[in-house]
Short mmCIF file of N, CA and C in Angstrom, two decimals:
data_model
loop_
_atom_site.label_atom_id
_atom_site.label_comp_id
_atom_site.label_asym_id
_atom_site.label_seq_id
_atom_site.Cartn_x
_atom_site.Cartn_y
_atom_site.Cartn_z
N MET A 196 -22.26 -0.27 -13.25
CA MET A 196 -23.45 -1.03 -13.00
C MET A 196 -23.20 -2.43 -13.50
N THR A 197 -23.85 -3.41 -12.87
CA THR A 197 -23.75 -4.80 -13.31
C THR A 197 -25.09 -5.21 -13.89
N VAL A 198 -25.07 -5.82 -15.05
CA VAL A 198 -26.30 -6.32 -15.68
C VAL A 198 -26.18 -7.82 -15.87
N THR A 199 -27.33 -8.47 -15.94
CA THR A 199 -27.39 -9.92 -16.11
C THR A 199 -28.00 -10.24 -17.46
N ALA A 200 -27.42 -11.23 -18.13
CA ALA A 200 -27.98 -11.71 -19.40
C ALA A 200 -28.22 -13.20 -19.28
N GLN A 201 -29.45 -13.62 -19.59
CA GLN A 201 -29.76 -15.05 -19.61
C GLN A 201 -30.00 -15.44 -21.06
N TYR A 202 -29.26 -16.42 -21.51
CA TYR A 202 -29.31 -16.85 -22.90
C TYR A 202 -30.35 -17.95 -23.09
N ALA A 203 -30.73 -18.21 -24.33
CA ALA A 203 -31.76 -19.20 -24.66
C ALA A 203 -31.42 -20.59 -24.13
N ASP A 204 -30.12 -20.91 -24.03
CA ASP A 204 -29.73 -22.23 -23.53
C ASP A 204 -29.73 -22.30 -22.00
N GLY A 205 -30.13 -21.22 -21.33
CA GLY A 205 -30.21 -21.17 -19.87
C GLY A 205 -28.97 -20.62 -19.20
N ALA A 206 -27.90 -20.42 -19.96
CA ALA A 206 -26.66 -19.86 -19.38
C ALA A 206 -26.92 -18.42 -18.91
N VAL A 207 -26.30 -18.07 -17.80
CA VAL A 207 -26.41 -16.72 -17.25
C VAL A 207 -25.02 -16.12 -17.18
N ARG A 208 -24.88 -14.90 -17.63
CA ARG A 208 -23.60 -14.18 -17.56
C ARG A 208 -23.86 -12.80 -16.98
N TYR A 209 -22.85 -12.28 -16.32
CA TYR A 209 -22.92 -10.96 -15.69
C TYR A 209 -21.91 -10.05 -16.37
N TYR A 210 -22.31 -8.81 -16.58
CA TYR A 210 -21.46 -7.84 -17.26
C TYR A 210 -21.36 -6.56 -16.43
N ALA A 211 -20.14 -6.06 -16.28
CA ALA A 211 -19.92 -4.75 -15.70
C ALA A 211 -19.99 -3.75 -16.84
N VAL A 212 -20.85 -2.76 -16.69
CA VAL A 212 -21.04 -1.75 -17.74
C VAL A 212 -20.69 -0.39 -17.14
N PRO A 213 -19.61 0.25 -17.64
CA PRO A 213 -19.25 1.56 -17.10
C PRO A 213 -20.24 2.62 -17.60
N VAL A 214 -20.77 3.40 -16.66
CA VAL A 214 -21.75 4.44 -17.02
C VAL A 214 -21.43 5.75 -16.32
N ALA A 215 -21.93 6.83 -16.89
CA ALA A 215 -21.89 8.15 -16.27
C ALA A 215 -23.33 8.63 -16.20
N THR A 216 -23.70 9.23 -15.06
CA THR A 216 -25.07 9.72 -14.90
C THR A 216 -25.12 11.23 -14.97
N ALA A 217 -26.26 11.75 -15.37
CA ALA A 217 -26.47 13.20 -15.38
C ALA A 217 -26.56 13.69 -13.94
N ARG A 218 -26.19 14.91 -13.71
CA ARG A 218 -26.22 15.46 -12.34
C ARG A 218 -27.59 15.35 -11.70
N GLU A 219 -28.62 15.58 -12.49
CA GLU A 219 -29.98 15.50 -11.95
C GLU A 219 -30.48 14.06 -11.86
N GLY A 220 -29.72 13.11 -12.35
CA GLY A 220 -30.04 11.70 -12.21
C GLY A 220 -31.07 11.16 -13.18
N GLY A 221 -31.52 11.94 -14.14
CA GLY A 221 -32.56 11.50 -15.05
C GLY A 221 -32.09 10.68 -16.23
N SER A 222 -30.78 10.64 -16.48
CA SER A 222 -30.29 9.89 -17.64
C SER A 222 -28.88 9.38 -17.36
N PHE A 223 -28.46 8.44 -18.21
CA PHE A 223 -27.10 7.91 -18.10
C PHE A 223 -26.62 7.51 -19.48
N THR A 224 -25.30 7.34 -19.60
CA THR A 224 -24.72 6.90 -20.86
C THR A 224 -23.58 5.93 -20.58
N MET A 225 -23.40 4.98 -21.47
CA MET A 225 -22.28 4.05 -21.34
C MET A 225 -20.99 4.80 -21.68
N THR A 226 -19.95 4.55 -20.89
CA THR A 226 -18.68 5.23 -21.12
C THR A 226 -17.60 4.28 -21.62
N GLY A 227 -17.94 3.01 -21.79
CA GLY A 227 -16.97 2.02 -22.25
C GLY A 227 -17.67 0.73 -22.59
N ALA A 228 -16.89 -0.24 -23.01
CA ALA A 228 -17.43 -1.54 -23.41
C ALA A 228 -17.76 -2.38 -22.18
N PRO A 229 -18.83 -3.19 -22.24
CA PRO A 229 -19.13 -4.11 -21.14
C PRO A 229 -18.04 -5.17 -21.00
N ALA A 230 -17.86 -5.68 -19.79
CA ALA A 230 -16.88 -6.73 -19.53
C ALA A 230 -17.53 -7.83 -18.72
N VAL A 231 -17.26 -9.09 -19.05
CA VAL A 231 -17.79 -10.22 -18.30
C VAL A 231 -17.15 -10.22 -16.91
N VAL A 232 -17.97 -10.40 -15.87
CA VAL A 232 -17.49 -10.44 -14.49
C VAL A 232 -18.12 -11.62 -13.77
N ALA A 233 -17.60 -11.95 -12.60
CA ALA A 233 -18.16 -13.01 -11.78
C ALA A 233 -19.51 -12.57 -11.22
N CYS A 234 -20.30 -13.52 -10.79
CA CYS A 234 -21.60 -13.23 -10.18
C CYS A 234 -21.39 -12.33 -8.96
N PRO A 235 -22.12 -11.21 -8.91
CA PRO A 235 -21.97 -10.32 -7.75
C PRO A 235 -22.58 -10.96 -6.49
N GLU A 236 -22.14 -10.49 -5.32
CA GLU A 236 -22.72 -10.96 -4.07
C GLU A 236 -24.14 -10.44 -3.95
N ARG A 237 -24.97 -11.17 -3.25
CA ARG A 237 -26.33 -10.72 -3.03
C ARG A 237 -26.32 -9.59 -2.01
N GLY A 238 -27.11 -8.57 -2.28
CA GLY A 238 -27.23 -7.45 -1.36
C GLY A 238 -28.46 -7.64 -0.46
N ALA A 239 -28.49 -6.95 0.65
CA ALA A 239 -29.64 -6.99 1.54
C ALA A 239 -30.79 -6.21 0.91
N VAL A 240 -31.99 -6.66 1.18
CA VAL A 240 -33.18 -5.97 0.70
C VAL A 240 -33.74 -5.18 1.86
N ALA A 241 -34.06 -3.91 1.63
CA ALA A 241 -34.58 -3.07 2.69
C ALA A 241 -35.84 -3.68 3.31
N GLY A 242 -35.91 -3.64 4.62
CA GLY A 242 -37.09 -4.13 5.32
C GLY A 242 -37.08 -5.63 5.59
N THR A 243 -35.98 -6.31 5.34
CA THR A 243 -35.90 -7.74 5.64
C THR A 243 -34.81 -8.00 6.65
N ARG A 244 -34.90 -9.14 7.28
CA ARG A 244 -33.85 -9.54 8.24
C ARG A 244 -33.14 -10.78 7.71
N PRO A 245 -31.83 -10.86 7.93
CA PRO A 245 -31.11 -12.08 7.50
C PRO A 245 -31.60 -13.29 8.28
N ASP A 246 -31.50 -14.45 7.68
CA ASP A 246 -31.91 -15.71 8.35
C ASP A 246 -30.91 -16.11 9.40
#
């Protein structure tokens, strides 16, 4: 999963966080340390059309 952190000075950083999910999907746990990554590409939002 990728998470975003915005700092008090306005800087934004993205982190890849390795996780494992429960089979039933109700919980998850981190399986390793977060790593700084580049900004991910924007994904399409359901129900919208591209410009």
